[in-house]
């Protein structure tokens, strides 16, 4: 069984937010930026006149030992057979314990207003019908069909790539094993599935 991971190359990301829009459309999540599953942080660096900008897309890191899962009182946050961290919307209490525990800020509340607007937009095909905590799912339905996550297939600069972390021929595995791609916060020792090239 493949152990999928993602590498995001910050050297080529232009901050266009195509990944955020694609994710929102694919997963019927809110259109407002504070509730995107994939957020692109715009970070200014340096001091005038030597300044620059870095764009850092962030998603759920799908940690090997996720803090969000251990604090969930209803066990709504779980890992599937492929090792991805997911949320069971039916059993989620919306208590926000997982939000507080996530060191990456990768979760948000899908609230009553979001549910109302989703029903208005998507009608009978609405995926989210109750209040819950939401986050990146690594597009599990697309992965199961042999497709890339929406954010990966949409990126116009091919800054994102997905592959099997255990396959030595995978570009993702090569980038990680060579040390070119690194975790966003190596100090946390969460063993994420998402890595960055700085």
Tab-separated table of C-alpha atoms in Angstrom:
chain	number	residue	atom	x	y	z
A	1	UNK	CA	0.000	0.000	0.000
A	2	UNK	CA	1.372	3.410	-0.986
A	3	UNK	CA	2.240	5.936	1.727
A	4	UNK	CA	1.356	9.126	-0.082
A	5	UNK	CA	3.068	12.382	0.760
A	6	UNK	CA	3.351	15.841	-0.728
A	7	UNK	CA	6.257	18.151	-1.470
A	8	UNK	CA	5.630	21.875	-1.915
A	9	UNK	CA	8.398	23.842	-3.626
A	10	UNK	CA	8.416	27.334	-2.133
A	11	UNK	CA	10.948	28.486	-4.730
A	12	UNK	CA	8.319	28.366	-7.467
A	13	UNK	CA	5.079	29.166	-5.586
A	14	UNK	CA	3.787	32.566	-6.745
A	15	UNK	CA	0.971	32.869	-4.204
A	16	UNK	CA	-1.776	32.797	-6.832
A	17	UNK	CA	-4.129	30.810	-4.543
A	18	UNK	CA	-5.239	28.499	-7.375
A	19	UNK	CA	-4.705	25.614	-4.930
A	20	UNK	CA	-7.067	27.220	-2.408
A	21	UNK	CA	-9.766	27.817	-5.023
A	22	UNK	CA	-9.462	24.299	-6.473
A	23	UNK	CA	-9.684	22.766	-3.012
A	24	UNK	CA	-12.748	24.842	-2.144
A	25	UNK	CA	-14.561	23.826	-5.324
A	26	UNK	CA	-13.561	20.160	-5.092
A	27	UNK	CA	-14.598	19.801	-1.449
A	28	UNK	CA	-17.514	22.246	-1.213
A	29	UNK	CA	-15.786	24.248	1.491
A	30	UNK	CA	-16.384	27.956	2.167
A	31	UNK	CA	-15.028	30.502	-0.276
A	32	UNK	CA	-13.701	32.892	2.368
A	33	UNK	CA	-9.990	32.641	3.091
A	34	UNK	CA	-10.174	32.113	6.853
A	35	UNK	CA	-11.899	28.796	6.152
A	36	UNK	CA	-9.810	27.344	3.368
A	37	UNK	CA	-8.306	23.881	3.818
A	38	UNK	CA	-5.218	25.061	1.985
A	39	UNK	CA	-4.044	28.522	2.938
A	40	UNK	CA	-1.224	30.443	1.279
A	41	UNK	CA	0.629	32.631	3.740
A	42	UNK	CA	2.218	35.778	2.303
A	43	UNK	CA	5.342	36.479	4.351
A	44	UNK	CA	7.418	39.628	3.929
A	45	UNK	CA	11.126	39.221	4.638
A	46	UNK	CA	14.079	41.553	4.944
A	47	UNK	CA	14.292	45.246	5.634
A	48	UNK	CA	13.820	48.107	3.236
A	49	UNK	CA	15.270	48.444	0.652
A	50	UNK	CA	16.209	44.732	0.638
A	51	UNK	CA	12.809	43.141	1.020
A	52	UNK	CA	11.096	40.158	-0.497
A	53	UNK	CA	8.034	37.960	-0.227
A	54	UNK	CA	7.691	34.263	0.377
A	55	UNK	CA	4.485	32.357	-0.246
A	56	UNK	CA	3.955	29.354	2.017
A	57	UNK	CA	0.966	27.097	1.256
A	58	UNK	CA	-0.166	25.224	4.369
A	59	UNK	CA	-2.497	22.261	4.755
A	60	UNK	CA	-3.020	19.475	7.283
A	61	UNK	CA	0.324	17.724	7.593
A	62	UNK	CA	-1.267	14.284	8.171
A	63	UNK	CA	1.157	13.625	11.021
A	64	UNK	CA	2.216	10.127	12.008
A	65	UNK	CA	1.375	10.898	15.647
A	66	UNK	CA	-1.303	13.604	15.355
A	67	UNK	CA	-1.951	15.666	18.481
A	68	UNK	CA	-5.410	16.502	17.135
A	69	UNK	CA	-6.416	12.840	17.253
A	70	UNK	CA	-5.360	12.186	20.835
A	71	UNK	CA	-7.405	15.093	22.246
A	72	UNK	CA	-10.646	14.385	20.352
A	73	UNK	CA	-13.237	13.371	22.993
A	74	UNK	CA	-15.579	11.693	20.481
A	75	UNK	CA	-12.807	9.995	18.462
A	76	UNK	CA	-14.145	11.817	15.386
A	77	UNK	CA	-10.568	12.527	14.330
A	78	UNK	CA	-9.002	9.265	13.186
A	79	UNK	CA	-6.433	7.800	10.809
A	80	UNK	CA	-7.674	5.694	7.920
A	81	UNK	CA	-5.964	2.526	6.666
A	82	UNK	CA	-3.692	4.640	4.451
A	83	UNK	CA	-2.545	6.688	7.452
A	84	UNK	CA	-4.340	9.911	6.553
A	85	UNK	CA	-5.822	11.964	9.379
A	86	UNK	CA	-9.539	12.495	8.752
A	87	UNK	CA	-12.642	13.748	10.574
A	88	UNK	CA	-15.902	11.817	10.892
A	89	UNK	CA	-18.382	14.667	10.454
A	90	UNK	CA	-21.226	12.629	11.967
A	91	UNK	CA	-19.490	12.111	15.309
A	92	UNK	CA	-17.607	15.434	15.497
A	93	UNK	CA	-18.863	17.540	18.411
A	94	UNK	CA	-17.360	20.764	17.101
A	95	UNK	CA	-15.670	21.281	20.479
A	96	UNK	CA	-12.469	22.709	18.915
A	97	UNK	CA	-10.084	20.632	21.069
A	98	UNK	CA	-8.366	19.424	17.901
A	99	UNK	CA	-8.020	22.988	16.638
A	100	UNK	CA	-6.218	23.963	19.826
A	101	UNK	CA	-3.967	20.891	19.630
A	102	UNK	CA	-2.918	21.281	15.976
A	103	UNK	CA	0.435	23.074	15.888
A	104	UNK	CA	-0.071	23.986	12.223
A	105	UNK	CA	-3.430	25.774	12.496
A	106	UNK	CA	-4.814	23.465	9.818
A	107	UNK	CA	-8.393	23.185	11.098
A	108	UNK	CA	-11.428	25.455	11.172
A	109	UNK	CA	-15.093	25.314	12.210
A	110	UNK	CA	-17.590	24.593	9.433
A	111	UNK	CA	-20.410	26.499	11.136
A	112	UNK	CA	-24.185	26.912	10.680
A	113	UNK	CA	-23.744	29.767	8.212
A	114	UNK	CA	-21.374	27.620	6.131
A	115	UNK	CA	-23.935	24.776	6.120
A	116	UNK	CA	-26.722	27.182	5.094
A	117	UNK	CA	-24.695	28.673	2.253
A	118	UNK	CA	-23.523	25.253	1.061
A	119	UNK	CA	-27.136	24.064	0.803
A	120	UNK	CA	-27.988	27.229	-1.116
A	121	UNK	CA	-25.098	26.713	-3.553
A	122	UNK	CA	-24.974	22.912	-3.907
A	123	UNK	CA	-28.583	21.923	-3.193
A	124	UNK	CA	-29.150	18.180	-2.830
A	125	UNK	CA	-25.506	17.371	-3.565
A	126	UNK	CA	-24.262	19.215	-0.447
A	127	UNK	CA	-21.473	17.241	1.249
A	128	UNK	CA	-21.410	19.170	4.542
A	129	UNK	CA	-24.804	19.114	6.267
A	130	UNK	CA	-23.909	19.797	9.904
A	131	UNK	CA	-21.543	21.863	12.013
A	132	UNK	CA	-18.137	20.183	12.383
A	133	UNK	CA	-14.409	20.779	12.376
A	134	UNK	CA	-12.971	20.625	8.871
A	135	UNK	CA	-9.500	20.185	7.370
A	136	UNK	CA	-7.597	18.859	4.363
A	137	UNK	CA	-8.393	15.236	3.490
A	138	UNK	CA	-5.603	14.918	0.892
A	139	UNK	CA	-8.536	14.472	-1.532
A	140	UNK	CA	-9.059	10.851	-0.499
A	141	UNK	CA	-11.744	10.304	-3.132
A	142	UNK	CA	-9.395	11.482	-5.890
A	143	UNK	CA	-6.441	9.429	-4.568
A	144	UNK	CA	-8.699	6.333	-4.552
A	145	UNK	CA	-9.419	6.957	-8.252
A	146	UNK	CA	-5.714	7.317	-9.077
A	147	UNK	CA	-5.876	11.103	-9.352
A	148	UNK	CA	-3.812	13.794	-7.653
A	149	UNK	CA	-5.347	16.062	-4.998
A	150	UNK	CA	-7.103	19.080	-6.546
A	151	UNK	CA	-4.462	21.493	-5.240
A	152	UNK	CA	-1.688	19.519	-6.953
A	153	UNK	CA	-3.366	19.125	-10.339
A	154	UNK	CA	-4.353	22.808	-10.428
A	155	UNK	CA	-1.038	24.445	-9.491
A	156	UNK	CA	0.078	26.463	-12.559
A	157	UNK	CA	3.740	26.453	-11.486
A	158	UNK	CA	3.791	22.736	-10.545
A	159	UNK	CA	4.994	23.758	-7.080
A	160	UNK	CA	3.199	20.771	-5.559
A	161	UNK	CA	3.858	17.120	-6.210
A	162	UNK	CA	2.446	13.987	-4.644
A	163	UNK	CA	3.909	10.495	-4.534
A	164	UNK	CA	4.688	7.410	-2.485
A	165	UNK	CA	7.125	8.232	0.314
A	166	UNK	CA	8.188	4.558	0.417
A	167	UNK	CA	8.909	4.249	-3.321
A	168	UNK	CA	12.577	5.146	-3.895
A	169	UNK	CA	11.750	6.034	-7.521
A	170	UNK	CA	9.090	8.563	-6.509
A	171	UNK	CA	10.128	12.213	-6.960
A	172	UNK	CA	8.567	12.950	-3.570
A	173	UNK	CA	10.588	10.211	-1.853
A	174	UNK	CA	13.771	11.381	-3.586
A	175	UNK	CA	13.247	14.987	-2.456
A	176	UNK	CA	12.602	13.906	1.143
A	177	UNK	CA	15.365	11.285	1.429
A	178	UNK	CA	17.962	13.638	-0.080
A	179	UNK	CA	17.137	16.307	2.487
A	180	UNK	CA	16.041	18.757	-0.215
A	181	UNK	CA	12.468	18.704	1.134
A	182	UNK	CA	11.992	19.253	4.850
A	183	UNK	CA	9.069	19.404	7.287
A	184	UNK	CA	7.604	22.856	7.858
A	185	UNK	CA	8.368	22.685	11.581
A	186	UNK	CA	11.038	20.015	12.160
A	187	UNK	CA	11.253	21.072	15.815
A	188	UNK	CA	7.786	19.590	16.428
A	189	UNK	CA	8.851	16.048	15.435
A	190	UNK	CA	5.354	15.216	14.138
A	191	UNK	CA	6.582	13.090	11.213
A	192	UNK	CA	4.320	14.803	8.673
A	193	UNK	CA	3.468	13.673	5.158
A	194	UNK	CA	3.875	17.188	3.775
A	195	UNK	CA	7.357	18.559	3.106
A	196	UNK	CA	8.744	21.817	1.758
A	197	UNK	CA	11.609	22.833	-0.486
A	198	UNK	CA	12.892	26.212	0.753
